[in-house]
């Protein structure tokens, strides 16, 4: 599948194009991010002042949301070409890191959607010679703990894997590595607060983010997150299979 075919596919399954996240949520999340909401901050450290207009314009530039300021509710969009271009940058960086045998850490706050994506990348990176970072499990967070499933860090609570925006699981995981005398990752591939906190900690980071997740795009614009890929981050996981195949082929990594 080439880039144009992938873009058409992503639109057809609403990973991009007319995505499920409504316009009003996107605008509300921009405001909450700027207000320092604990669920929308993602651990991103601002290095300069950002206005609502700054974030609004950035989201159109990086994601492809509507530039119409009068459009305040209903349908919003993610641009497929922007998504594929970011996937190309992610693939190039991930492939190079894996072939150098670097320590790569994978994590997700969207286990019902993106866990298979991260898991496939982790398997392929390991097969190519990367050291997929293993974090000692069981560190407490909230009413649960941090676990690693198929090489991917997740937050577990009450017998399930949790959707989370919190940056704390990544902060705690990095602390756990240090406490066990283990080196920090050379690269993090993640989403939500897992990605934002890693980048704010000075670790090269590749992230996935939805159109209602302005934090990672702000981090990218500030030179923290290296690549923020715009996509719907919670469609049925099987729909990401062509995306996985495309990234692995572009990266020169073995099929998962």
Coordinates of C-alpha atoms in Angstrom, one line a residue:
X1 CA 0.0 0.0 0.0
X2 CA 1.5 3.3 -1.0
X3 CA 0.9 6.7 0.7
X4 CA -2.0 7.7 -1.4
X5 CA -3.7 4.4 -0.9
X6 CA -3.2 4.5 2.8
X7 CA -4.6 8.0 3.0
X8 CA -7.8 6.9 1.1
X9 CA -8.1 3.9 3.5
X10 CA -7.7 6.0 6.6
X11 CA -10.5 8.3 5.5
X12 CA -12.7 5.4 4.6
X13 CA -12.6 4.0 8.1
X14 CA -12.6 7.4 9.8
X15 CA -9.1 7.2 11.4
X16 CA -8.8 10.4 9.5
X17 CA -11.3 12.5 7.5
X18 CA -14.6 12.9 9.2
X19 CA -13.6 11.5 12.6
X20 CA -15.8 10.7 15.6
X21 CA -14.5 13.5 17.8
X22 CA -16.9 16.5 17.6
X23 CA -15.8 20.0 16.9
X24 CA -17.1 21.3 20.3
X25 CA -14.9 18.8 22.1
X26 CA -11.8 19.9 20.1
X27 CA -12.4 23.6 21.0
X28 CA -13.2 22.8 24.7
X29 CA -10.0 20.7 25.0
X30 CA -7.9 23.5 23.6
X31 CA -9.2 25.8 26.4
X32 CA -8.8 23.2 29.1
X33 CA -5.2 22.5 28.0
X34 CA -4.4 26.2 28.3
X35 CA -6.1 26.3 31.7
X36 CA -3.8 23.5 32.9
X37 CA -6.5 20.8 33.2
X38 CA -4.8 17.7 34.7
X39 CA -6.4 15.5 32.1
X40 CA -5.4 17.6 29.1
X41 CA -1.9 18.8 30.1
X42 CA -0.3 15.5 29.2
X43 CA 2.8 16.5 31.2
X44 CA 3.7 19.0 28.6
X45 CA 5.9 21.8 29.9
X46 CA 5.2 25.1 28.0
X47 CA 8.3 26.9 27.0
X48 CA 6.5 30.1 25.8
X49 CA 3.1 31.7 26.2
X50 CA 0.4 30.1 24.1
X51 CA -3.0 31.8 23.3
X52 CA -6.1 30.1 22.3
X53 CA -5.6 31.5 18.8
X54 CA -2.1 30.1 18.7
X55 CA -3.3 26.6 19.6
X56 CA -6.3 26.9 17.2
X57 CA -4.1 27.7 14.3
X58 CA -1.5 25.0 15.3
X59 CA -4.2 22.4 15.3
X60 CA -5.3 23.3 11.8
X61 CA -1.7 23.4 10.6
X62 CA -0.6 20.1 12.1
X63 CA -3.9 18.1 12.3
X64 CA -6.2 19.5 9.6
X65 CA -9.1 20.6 11.8
X66 CA -11.4 23.2 10.4
X67 CA -9.9 26.8 10.1
X68 CA -13.4 28.3 10.4
X69 CA -13.6 30.1 13.8
X70 CA -17.4 30.3 13.4
X71 CA -17.7 26.5 13.2
X72 CA -18.2 25.7 16.9
X73 CA -20.1 22.3 16.9
X74 CA -20.7 19.2 14.8
X75 CA -18.2 17.5 12.5
X76 CA -14.5 18.1 12.5
X77 CA -11.7 16.6 10.5
X78 CA -8.2 15.1 10.5
X79 CA -6.3 15.5 7.3
X80 CA -5.1 12.1 5.9
X81 CA -2.1 13.5 4.1
X82 CA -0.9 15.2 7.3
X83 CA -1.3 11.9 9.1
X84 CA 0.6 9.9 6.5
X85 CA 3.4 12.5 6.4
X86 CA 3.8 12.2 10.1
X87 CA 3.7 8.4 9.9
X88 CA 6.6 8.6 7.4
X89 CA 8.6 10.6 9.9
X90 CA 7.7 8.2 12.7
X91 CA 8.7 5.2 10.6
X92 CA 12.0 6.6 9.5
X93 CA 12.9 7.5 13.1
X94 CA 11.7 4.2 14.6
X95 CA 13.5 2.1 11.9
X96 CA 16.8 3.9 12.4
X97 CA 16.6 3.6 16.2
X98 CA 15.8 -0.1 16.0
X99 CA 18.7 -0.8 13.6
X100 CA 21.1 1.0 16.0
X101 CA 20.0 -1.4 18.7
X102 CA 18.7 1.4 20.9
X103 CA 16.6 1.1 24.0
X104 CA 13.0 1.8 23.0
X105 CA 10.1 2.1 25.4
X106 CA 6.5 1.7 24.2
X107 CA 3.4 2.8 26.2
X108 CA -0.3 3.6 25.6
X109 CA -3.1 5.4 27.4
X110 CA -5.5 4.0 24.8
X111 CA -5.3 0.2 25.3
X112 CA -8.6 -0.5 23.6
X113 CA -7.5 1.1 20.4
X114 CA -3.7 1.6 20.1
X115 CA -2.3 -1.3 22.1
X116 CA -2.0 -3.6 19.1
X117 CA -0.2 -0.8 17.2
X118 CA 2.4 -0.3 19.8
X119 CA 2.7 -4.1 20.4
X120 CA 3.3 -4.7 16.7
X121 CA 6.0 -2.0 16.6
X122 CA 7.6 -3.4 19.7
X123 CA 7.8 -6.9 18.2
X124 CA 9.2 -5.6 15.0
X125 CA 11.7 -3.3 16.6
X126 CA 13.0 -6.2 18.8
X127 CA 13.3 -8.5 15.8
X128 CA 15.4 -5.8 14.1
X129 CA 17.8 -5.6 17.1
X130 CA 16.3 -3.0 19.4
X131 CA 16.2 -3.4 23.1
X132 CA 12.6 -3.0 24.0
X133 CA 12.7 -1.6 27.5
X134 CA 11.2 -3.7 30.2
X135 CA 10.1 -1.8 33.3
X136 CA 9.7 -3.8 36.5
X137 CA 6.0 -4.2 36.9
X138 CA 3.6 -3.5 39.7
X139 CA 4.4 0.2 40.5
X140 CA 1.2 1.5 42.2
X141 CA -0.8 4.3 40.6
X142 CA -4.3 5.3 41.6
X143 CA -6.2 2.3 42.6
X144 CA -4.1 0.1 40.3
X145 CA -0.6 -0.5 39.0
X146 CA 1.6 -0.2 36.0
X147 CA 2.0 -3.3 33.9
X148 CA 3.6 -4.2 30.6
X149 CA 1.5 -6.1 28.0
X150 CA 3.1 -7.4 24.8
X151 CA 6.0 -5.0 25.6
X152 CA 3.8 -2.0 26.0
X153 CA 3.3 -0.1 29.3
X154 CA -0.3 0.3 30.4
X155 CA -2.2 1.3 33.5
X156 CA -4.2 -1.5 35.1
X157 CA -7.0 -0.9 37.5
X158 CA -9.8 -3.2 38.9
X159 CA -8.9 -6.0 36.5
X160 CA -8.9 -3.9 33.3
X161 CA -6.6 -1.8 31.2
X162 CA -7.4 1.9 31.7
X163 CA -7.8 4.8 29.3
X164 CA -5.7 7.6 30.8
X165 CA -4.4 11.0 29.9
X166 CA -2.3 11.2 33.1
X167 CA 1.5 11.8 32.7
X168 CA 2.2 10.2 36.1
X169 CA 2.5 6.6 34.9
X170 CA 5.4 7.6 32.6
X171 CA 7.0 9.6 35.4
X172 CA 6.7 6.7 37.8
X173 CA 8.0 4.3 35.2
X174 CA 11.1 6.4 34.5
X175 CA 11.6 6.6 38.3
X176 CA 11.3 2.8 38.5
X177 CA 14.0 2.3 35.9
X178 CA 16.3 4.6 37.7
X179 CA 15.6 3.0 41.1
X180 CA 16.6 -0.4 39.6
X181 CA 19.8 1.0 38.1
X182 CA 18.5 0.7 34.5
X183 CA 19.2 3.3 31.9
X184 CA 16.5 5.7 30.5
X185 CA 15.2 4.8 27.1
X186 CA 16.8 6.2 24.0
X187 CA 13.4 6.6 22.4
X188 CA 9.8 6.5 23.6
X189 CA 6.9 5.6 21.3
X190 CA 3.6 6.4 23.1
X191 CA 0.5 8.6 23.3
X192 CA -1.4 10.8 25.7
X193 CA 0.5 11.7 29.0
X194 CA 2.9 8.8 28.5
X195 CA 4.3 10.7 25.5
X196 CA 4.0 14.2 26.8
X197 CA 5.8 13.4 30.1
X198 CA 8.6 11.5 28.3
X199 CA 9.2 14.4 26.0
X200 CA 9.2 16.9 28.9
X201 CA 11.7 14.6 30.6
X202 CA 14.1 15.2 27.7
X203 CA 13.6 11.7 26.0
X204 CA 13.2 11.6 22.2
X205 CA 9.6 10.8 21.8
X206 CA 7.2 9.8 18.9
X207 CA 3.5 10.1 19.7
X208 CA 0.0 9.6 18.4
X209 CA -2.7 12.1 19.2
X210 CA -6.3 12.8 18.3
X211 CA -7.8 16.1 17.2
X212 CA -8.9 16.8 20.8
X213 CA -5.4 16.2 22.2
X214 CA -3.6 19.6 21.6
X215 CA -0.9 19.0 24.1
X216 CA 1.3 16.7 22.0
X217 CA 1.1 19.0 19.0
X218 CA 2.1 22.0 21.2
X219 CA 5.0 19.8 22.5
X220 CA 6.0 19.0 18.9
X221 CA 5.9 22.7 18.0
X222 CA 8.2 23.5 20.9
X223 CA 10.7 20.9 19.8
X224 CA 10.0 18.4 22.5
X225 CA 7.9 15.6 20.9
X226 CA 9.8 14.7 17.7
X227 CA 6.7 13.5 15.8
X228 CA 3.1 13.8 16.7
X229 CA 0.9 11.8 14.4
X230 CA -2.7 13.1 14.0
X231 CA -5.3 10.3 13.9
X232 CA -8.4 9.0 15.7
X233 CA -6.8 7.1 18.5
X234 CA -9.7 4.9 19.5
X235 CA -11.3 3.1 16.5
X236 CA -11.6 -0.7 16.6
X237 CA -8.0 -2.0 16.8
X238 CA -8.2 -4.2 13.7
X239 CA -8.8 -1.1 11.6
X240 CA -5.2 0.0 12.3
X241 CA -3.7 -3.1 10.5
X242 CA -2.9 -1.3 7.2
X243 CA -1.3 1.5 9.1
X244 CA 0.9 -0.9 11.0
X245 CA 1.9 -2.6 7.8
X246 CA 2.7 0.7 6.1
X247 CA 4.9 1.9 9.0
X248 CA 6.8 -1.3 9.3
X249 CA 7.5 -1.4 5.5
X250 CA 8.6 2.2 5.5
X251 CA 10.7 1.6 8.5
X252 CA 12.4 -1.4 7.0
X253 CA 11.3 -3.5 10.0
X254 CA 10.0 -7.1 9.8
X255 CA 6.3 -7.6 9.5
X256 CA 4.8 -8.2 13.0

